[in-house]
Tab-separated table of C-alpha atoms (C1' of nucleotides) in Angstrom:
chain	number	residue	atom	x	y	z
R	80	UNK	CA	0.000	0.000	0.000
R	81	UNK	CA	1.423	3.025	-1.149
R	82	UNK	CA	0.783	6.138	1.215
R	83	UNK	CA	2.553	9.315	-0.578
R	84	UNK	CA	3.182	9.931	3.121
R	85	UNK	CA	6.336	9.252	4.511
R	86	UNK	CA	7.634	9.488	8.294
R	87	UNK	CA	10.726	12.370	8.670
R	88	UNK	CA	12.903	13.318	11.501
R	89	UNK	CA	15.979	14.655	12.939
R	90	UNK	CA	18.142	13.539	15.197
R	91	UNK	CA	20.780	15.302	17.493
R	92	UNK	CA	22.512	14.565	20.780
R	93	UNK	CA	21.742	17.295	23.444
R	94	UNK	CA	23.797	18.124	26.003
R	95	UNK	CA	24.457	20.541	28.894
R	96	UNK	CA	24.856	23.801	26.773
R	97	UNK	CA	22.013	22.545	23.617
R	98	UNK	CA	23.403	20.338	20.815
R	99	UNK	CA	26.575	18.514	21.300
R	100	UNK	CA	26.303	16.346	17.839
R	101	UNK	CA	23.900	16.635	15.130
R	102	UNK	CA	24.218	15.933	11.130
R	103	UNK	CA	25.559	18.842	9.922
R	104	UNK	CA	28.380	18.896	12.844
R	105	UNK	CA	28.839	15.420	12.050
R	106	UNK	CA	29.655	15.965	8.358
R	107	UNK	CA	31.986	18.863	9.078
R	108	UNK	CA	33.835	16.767	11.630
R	109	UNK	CA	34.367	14.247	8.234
R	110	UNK	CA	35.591	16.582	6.016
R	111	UNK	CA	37.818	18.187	8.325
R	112	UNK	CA	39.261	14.411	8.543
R	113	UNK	CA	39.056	14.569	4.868
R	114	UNK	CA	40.731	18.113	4.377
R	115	UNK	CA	42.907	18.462	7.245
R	116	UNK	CA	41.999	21.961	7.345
R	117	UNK	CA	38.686	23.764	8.745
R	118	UNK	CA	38.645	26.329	6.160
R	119	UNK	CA	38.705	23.859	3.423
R	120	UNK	CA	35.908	21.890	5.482
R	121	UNK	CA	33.598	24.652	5.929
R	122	UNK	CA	34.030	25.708	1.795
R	123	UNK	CA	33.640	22.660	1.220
R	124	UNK	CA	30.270	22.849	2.359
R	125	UNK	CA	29.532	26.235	1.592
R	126	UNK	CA	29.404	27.061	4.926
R	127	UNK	CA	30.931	30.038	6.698
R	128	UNK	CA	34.092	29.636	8.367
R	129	UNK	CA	32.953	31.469	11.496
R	130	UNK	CA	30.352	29.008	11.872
R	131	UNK	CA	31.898	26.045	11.200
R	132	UNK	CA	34.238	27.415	13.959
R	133	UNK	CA	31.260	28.491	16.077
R	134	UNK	CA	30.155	24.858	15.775
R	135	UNK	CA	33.676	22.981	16.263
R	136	UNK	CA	34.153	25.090	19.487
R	137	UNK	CA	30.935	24.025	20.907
R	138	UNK	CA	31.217	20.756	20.082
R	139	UNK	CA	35.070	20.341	21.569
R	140	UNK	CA	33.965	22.562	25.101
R	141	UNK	CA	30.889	19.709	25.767
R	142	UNK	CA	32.938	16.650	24.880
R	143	UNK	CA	35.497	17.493	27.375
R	144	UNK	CA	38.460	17.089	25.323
R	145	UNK	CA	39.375	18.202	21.902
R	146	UNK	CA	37.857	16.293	19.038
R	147	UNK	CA	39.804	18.498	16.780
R	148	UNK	CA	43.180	19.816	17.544
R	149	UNK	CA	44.294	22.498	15.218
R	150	UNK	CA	47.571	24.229	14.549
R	151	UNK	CA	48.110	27.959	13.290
R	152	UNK	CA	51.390	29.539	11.184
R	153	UNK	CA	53.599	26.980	10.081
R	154	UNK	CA	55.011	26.095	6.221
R	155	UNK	CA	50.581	25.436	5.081
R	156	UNK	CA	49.832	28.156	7.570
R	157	UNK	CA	48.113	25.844	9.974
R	158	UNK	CA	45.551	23.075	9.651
R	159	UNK	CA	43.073	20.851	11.657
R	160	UNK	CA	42.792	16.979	12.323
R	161	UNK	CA	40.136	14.367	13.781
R	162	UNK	CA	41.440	12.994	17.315
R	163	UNK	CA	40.627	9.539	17.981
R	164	UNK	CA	38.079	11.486	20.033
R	165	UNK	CA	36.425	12.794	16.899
R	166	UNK	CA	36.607	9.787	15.140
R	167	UNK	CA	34.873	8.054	17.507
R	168	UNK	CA	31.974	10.684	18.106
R	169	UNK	CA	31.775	10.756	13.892
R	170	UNK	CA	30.992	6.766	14.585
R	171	UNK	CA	28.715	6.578	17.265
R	172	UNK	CA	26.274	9.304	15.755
R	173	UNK	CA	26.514	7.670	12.322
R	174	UNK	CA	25.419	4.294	14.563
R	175	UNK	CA	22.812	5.932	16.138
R	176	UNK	CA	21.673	7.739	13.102
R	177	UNK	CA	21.371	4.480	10.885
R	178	UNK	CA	19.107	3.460	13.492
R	179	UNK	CA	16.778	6.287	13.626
R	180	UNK	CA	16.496	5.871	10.254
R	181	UNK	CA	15.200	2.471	10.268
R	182	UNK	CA	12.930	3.330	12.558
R	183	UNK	CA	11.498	6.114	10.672
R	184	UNK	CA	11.271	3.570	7.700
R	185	UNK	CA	9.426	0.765	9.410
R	186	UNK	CA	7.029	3.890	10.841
R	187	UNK	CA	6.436	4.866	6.900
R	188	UNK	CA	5.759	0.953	5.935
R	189	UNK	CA	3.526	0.683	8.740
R	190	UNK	CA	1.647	3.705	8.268
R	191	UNK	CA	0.973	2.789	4.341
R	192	UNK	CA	-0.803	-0.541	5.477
R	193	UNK	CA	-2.735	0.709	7.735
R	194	UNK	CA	-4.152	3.895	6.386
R	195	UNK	CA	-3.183	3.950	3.091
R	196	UNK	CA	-3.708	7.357	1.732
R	197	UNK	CA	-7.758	7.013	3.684
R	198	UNK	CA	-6.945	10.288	5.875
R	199	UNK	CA	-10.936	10.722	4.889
R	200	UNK	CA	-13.866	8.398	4.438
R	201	UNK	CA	-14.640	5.707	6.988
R	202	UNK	CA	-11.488	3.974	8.327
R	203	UNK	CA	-13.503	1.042	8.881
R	204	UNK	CA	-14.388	0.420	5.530
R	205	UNK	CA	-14.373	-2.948	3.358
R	206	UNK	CA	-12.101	-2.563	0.138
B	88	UNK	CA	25.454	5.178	34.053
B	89	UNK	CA	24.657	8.796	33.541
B	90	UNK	CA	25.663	10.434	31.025
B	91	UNK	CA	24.728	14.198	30.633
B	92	UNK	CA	24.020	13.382	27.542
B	93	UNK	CA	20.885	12.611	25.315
B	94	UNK	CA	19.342	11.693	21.901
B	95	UNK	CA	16.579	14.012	20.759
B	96	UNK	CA	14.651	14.467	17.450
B	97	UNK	CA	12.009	15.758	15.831
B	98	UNK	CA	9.365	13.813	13.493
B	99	UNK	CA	7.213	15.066	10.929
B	100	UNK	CA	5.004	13.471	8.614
B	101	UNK	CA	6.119	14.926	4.883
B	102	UNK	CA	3.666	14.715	2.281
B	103	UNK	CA	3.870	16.274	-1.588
B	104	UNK	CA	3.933	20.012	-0.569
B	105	UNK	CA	6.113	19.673	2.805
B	106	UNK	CA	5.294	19.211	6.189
B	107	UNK	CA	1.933	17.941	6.379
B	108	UNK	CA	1.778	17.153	10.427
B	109	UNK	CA	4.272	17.532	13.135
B	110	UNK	CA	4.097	18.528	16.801
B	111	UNK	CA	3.205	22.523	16.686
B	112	UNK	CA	0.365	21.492	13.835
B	113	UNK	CA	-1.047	18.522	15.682
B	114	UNK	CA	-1.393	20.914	18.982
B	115	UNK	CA	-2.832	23.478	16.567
B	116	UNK	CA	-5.822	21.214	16.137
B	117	UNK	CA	-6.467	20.135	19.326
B	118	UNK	CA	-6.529	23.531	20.243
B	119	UNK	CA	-8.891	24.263	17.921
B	120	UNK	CA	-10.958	21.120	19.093
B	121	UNK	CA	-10.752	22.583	22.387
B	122	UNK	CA	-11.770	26.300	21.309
B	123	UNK	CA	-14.142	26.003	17.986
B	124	UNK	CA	-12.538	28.791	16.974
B	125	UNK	CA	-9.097	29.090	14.856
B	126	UNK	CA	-8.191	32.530	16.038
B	127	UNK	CA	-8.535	31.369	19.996
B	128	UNK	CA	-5.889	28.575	18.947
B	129	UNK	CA	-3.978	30.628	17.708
B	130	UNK	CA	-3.978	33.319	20.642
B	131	UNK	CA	-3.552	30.478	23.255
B	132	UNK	CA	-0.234	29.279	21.287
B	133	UNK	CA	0.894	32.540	20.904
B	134	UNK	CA	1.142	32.173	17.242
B	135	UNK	CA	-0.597	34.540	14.723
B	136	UNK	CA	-3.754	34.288	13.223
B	137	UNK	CA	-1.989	34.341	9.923
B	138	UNK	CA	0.564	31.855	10.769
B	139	UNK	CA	-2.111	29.490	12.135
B	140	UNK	CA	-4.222	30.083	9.124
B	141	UNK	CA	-1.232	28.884	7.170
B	142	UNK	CA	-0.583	25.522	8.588
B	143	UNK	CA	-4.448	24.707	8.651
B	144	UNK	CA	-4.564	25.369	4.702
B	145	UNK	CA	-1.809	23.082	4.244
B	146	UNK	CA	-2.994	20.365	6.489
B	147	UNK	CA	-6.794	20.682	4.712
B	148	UNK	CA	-5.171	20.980	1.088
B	149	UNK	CA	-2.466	17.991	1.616
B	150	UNK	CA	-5.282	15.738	3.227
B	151	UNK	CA	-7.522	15.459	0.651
B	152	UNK	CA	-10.334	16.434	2.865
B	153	UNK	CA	-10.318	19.060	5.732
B	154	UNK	CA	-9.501	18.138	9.237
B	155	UNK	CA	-10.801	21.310	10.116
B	156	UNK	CA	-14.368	23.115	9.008
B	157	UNK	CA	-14.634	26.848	9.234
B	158	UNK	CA	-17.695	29.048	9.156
B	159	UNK	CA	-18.027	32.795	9.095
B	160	UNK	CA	-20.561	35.269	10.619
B	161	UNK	CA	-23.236	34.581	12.508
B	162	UNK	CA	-24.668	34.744	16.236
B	163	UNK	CA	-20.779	33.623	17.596
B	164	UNK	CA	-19.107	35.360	14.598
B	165	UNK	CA	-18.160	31.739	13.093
B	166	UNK	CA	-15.932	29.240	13.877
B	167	UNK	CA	-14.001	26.201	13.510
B	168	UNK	CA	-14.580	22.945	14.053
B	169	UNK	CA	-12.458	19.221	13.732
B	170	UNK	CA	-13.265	16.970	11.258
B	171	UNK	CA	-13.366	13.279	12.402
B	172	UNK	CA	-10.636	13.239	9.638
B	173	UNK	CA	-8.808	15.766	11.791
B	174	UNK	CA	-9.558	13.629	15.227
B	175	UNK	CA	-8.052	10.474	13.729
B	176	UNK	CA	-4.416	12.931	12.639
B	177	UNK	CA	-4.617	13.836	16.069
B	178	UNK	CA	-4.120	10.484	17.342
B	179	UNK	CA	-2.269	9.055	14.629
B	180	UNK	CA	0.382	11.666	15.396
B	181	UNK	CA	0.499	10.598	18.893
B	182	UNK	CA	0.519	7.439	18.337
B	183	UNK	CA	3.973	7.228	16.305
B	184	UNK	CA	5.522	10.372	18.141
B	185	UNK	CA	5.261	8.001	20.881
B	186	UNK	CA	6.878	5.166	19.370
B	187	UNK	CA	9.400	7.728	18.336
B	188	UNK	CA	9.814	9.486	22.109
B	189	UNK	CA	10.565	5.197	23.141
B	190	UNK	CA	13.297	4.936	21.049
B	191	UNK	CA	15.161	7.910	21.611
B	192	UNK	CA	15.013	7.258	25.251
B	193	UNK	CA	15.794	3.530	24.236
B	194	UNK	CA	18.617	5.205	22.689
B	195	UNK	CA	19.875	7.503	25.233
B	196	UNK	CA	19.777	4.716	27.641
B	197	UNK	CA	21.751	2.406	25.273
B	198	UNK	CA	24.193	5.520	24.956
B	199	UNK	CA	24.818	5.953	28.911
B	200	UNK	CA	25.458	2.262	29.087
B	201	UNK	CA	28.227	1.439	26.318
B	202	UNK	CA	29.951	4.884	26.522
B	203	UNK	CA	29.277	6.715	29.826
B	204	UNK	CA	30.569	10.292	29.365
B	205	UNK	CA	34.073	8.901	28.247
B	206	UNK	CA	34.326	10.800	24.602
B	207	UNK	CA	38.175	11.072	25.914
B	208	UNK	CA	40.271	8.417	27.034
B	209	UNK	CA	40.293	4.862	26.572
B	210	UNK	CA	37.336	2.921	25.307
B	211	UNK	CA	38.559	-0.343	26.286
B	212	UNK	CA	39.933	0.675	29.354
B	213	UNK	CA	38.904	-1.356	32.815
B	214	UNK	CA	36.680	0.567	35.515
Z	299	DT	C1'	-28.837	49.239	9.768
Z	300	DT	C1'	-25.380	48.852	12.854
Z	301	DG	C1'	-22.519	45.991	15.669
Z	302	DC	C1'	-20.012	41.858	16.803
Z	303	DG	C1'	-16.365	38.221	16.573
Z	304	DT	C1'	-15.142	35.425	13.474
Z	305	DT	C1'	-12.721	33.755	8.903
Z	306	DA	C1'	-9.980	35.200	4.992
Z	307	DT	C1'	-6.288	37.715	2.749
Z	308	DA	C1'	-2.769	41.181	1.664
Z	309	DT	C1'	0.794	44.121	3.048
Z	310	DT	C1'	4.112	45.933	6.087
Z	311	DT	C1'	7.257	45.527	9.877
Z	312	DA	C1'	10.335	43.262	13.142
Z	313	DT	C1'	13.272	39.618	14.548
Z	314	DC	C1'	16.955	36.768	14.502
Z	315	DA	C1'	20.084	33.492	12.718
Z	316	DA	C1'	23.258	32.908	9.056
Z	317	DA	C1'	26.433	34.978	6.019
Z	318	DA	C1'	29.685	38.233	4.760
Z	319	DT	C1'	33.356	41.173	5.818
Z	320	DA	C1'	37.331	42.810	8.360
Z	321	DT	C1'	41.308	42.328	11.248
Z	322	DA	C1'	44.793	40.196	13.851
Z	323	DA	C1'	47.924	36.549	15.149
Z	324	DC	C1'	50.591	32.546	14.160
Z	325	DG	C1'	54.779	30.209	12.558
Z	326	DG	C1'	57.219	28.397	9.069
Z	327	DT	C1'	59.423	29.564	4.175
Z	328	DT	C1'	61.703	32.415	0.989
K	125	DA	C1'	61.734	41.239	6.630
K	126	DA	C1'	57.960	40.030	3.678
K	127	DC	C1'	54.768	36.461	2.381
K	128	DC	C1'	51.462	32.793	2.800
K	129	DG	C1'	47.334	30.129	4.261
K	130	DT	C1'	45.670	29.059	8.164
K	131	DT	C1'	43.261	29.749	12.914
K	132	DA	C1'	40.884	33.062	15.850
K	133	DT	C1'	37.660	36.822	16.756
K	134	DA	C1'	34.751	40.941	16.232
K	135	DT	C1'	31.695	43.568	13.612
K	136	DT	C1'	28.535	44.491	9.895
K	137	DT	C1'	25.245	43.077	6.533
K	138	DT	C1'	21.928	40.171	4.617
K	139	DG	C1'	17.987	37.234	4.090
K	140	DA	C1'	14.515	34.216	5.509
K	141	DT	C1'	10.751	33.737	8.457
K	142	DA	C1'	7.578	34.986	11.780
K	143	DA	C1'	4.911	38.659	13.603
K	144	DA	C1'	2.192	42.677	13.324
K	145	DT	C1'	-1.051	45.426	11.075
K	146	DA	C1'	-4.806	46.482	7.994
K	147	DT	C1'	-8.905	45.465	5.457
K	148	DA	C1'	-12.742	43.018	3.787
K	149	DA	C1'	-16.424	39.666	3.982
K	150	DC	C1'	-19.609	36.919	6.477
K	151	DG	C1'	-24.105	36.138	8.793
K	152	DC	C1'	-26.833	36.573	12.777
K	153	DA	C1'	-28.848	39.677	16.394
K	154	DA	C1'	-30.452	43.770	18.409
DNA sequence: TTGCGTTATATTTATCAAAATATAACGGTT
DNA sequence: AACCGTTATATTTTGATAAATATAACGCAA
């Protein structure tokens, strides 16, 4: 049974001071991996550096340790890479996240069968 | 084991043009259930006439039927009133954001369990 | 007919978060 | 010393979105 309705959500992990991880700190915490460089990160995802700073700093004050360490000056004028830290908080959400997913796909299947696109008319009713 | 930190979301049910219900919509209507009147709802959510006008069209025009009749003039001035179309979103709603609430907290507790607050350090390490 | 509290709709204003811009500091290289 | 690309930080500007405001229509009652 096809519904043209599907189930949609977000997901973020909250801590003391509001969001500690969420999707879109996730995927800059990859491509700084990827980059080595939070400037190159946040381009690459046509996102302002200030924020993507903004977001690293808030995300490296909750964990309690650095999940990025990040050097300035120097021969490429500085750069930034994961800790084993960040690595493992870019695993856990993606865990998490592939979970909440499912979920949010069964919820979808489970609507269709059940009430089909029938949002009117008698839910009752034989087909 | 605590662990300060938790797994939220949101969830939304997305139909052709959007959102077509999530939490501030599905309160919408039972406030109007509660009030027969669109523009009480709205003043007891602190949301503007215009802005709950706006989320009702969408929900009436997505549904295929209205979950909410309106009438104009008269002794009262007119009205609105749910649909049973618009009593059974109301519950459907609830009934998955439920679910959903279940598993974050399934989640959360899953969370505190396998990593405590220990982003740092040692994963394998022995209490 | 006038008044009332609604629904319905358009237009203007305010808010606030994101983006853009600017500046400084850093430390290696040339 | 001068240069480079980066991190770090403050300030200004923009843009999207919600709110506020205004106006009209409705239909019953007094």
């Amino acid at each position: 049974m096809k519904s043209g309705f599907q189930w949609r959500g977000r997901l973020w992990l909250e801590g003391e001071e509001g969001t500690f991880l969420g999707y879109g700190r996730v995927v800059l915490l990859e491509r700084i991996g990827e980059h080595g460089s939070l400037a190159q990160a946040a381009r690459s995802m046509e996102m302002s550096y200030k924020h993507a700073w903004d977001l690293l700093d808030s995300m490296n004050r909750q964990a309690g340790c650095k999940l990025v360490e990040t050097s300035r000056g120097g021969k490429s004028g500085g750069g930034a890479r994961l800790t084993p830290a960040g690595e493992r908080a870019i695993a856990v959400f993606w865990e998490y996240h592939a979970r909440f997913q499912a979920v949010l796909q069964e919820m979808t299947a489970k609507l269709g069968e059940t009430l089909g696109d029938a949002w009117c008319g008698d839910p009752g009713a034989e087909p």
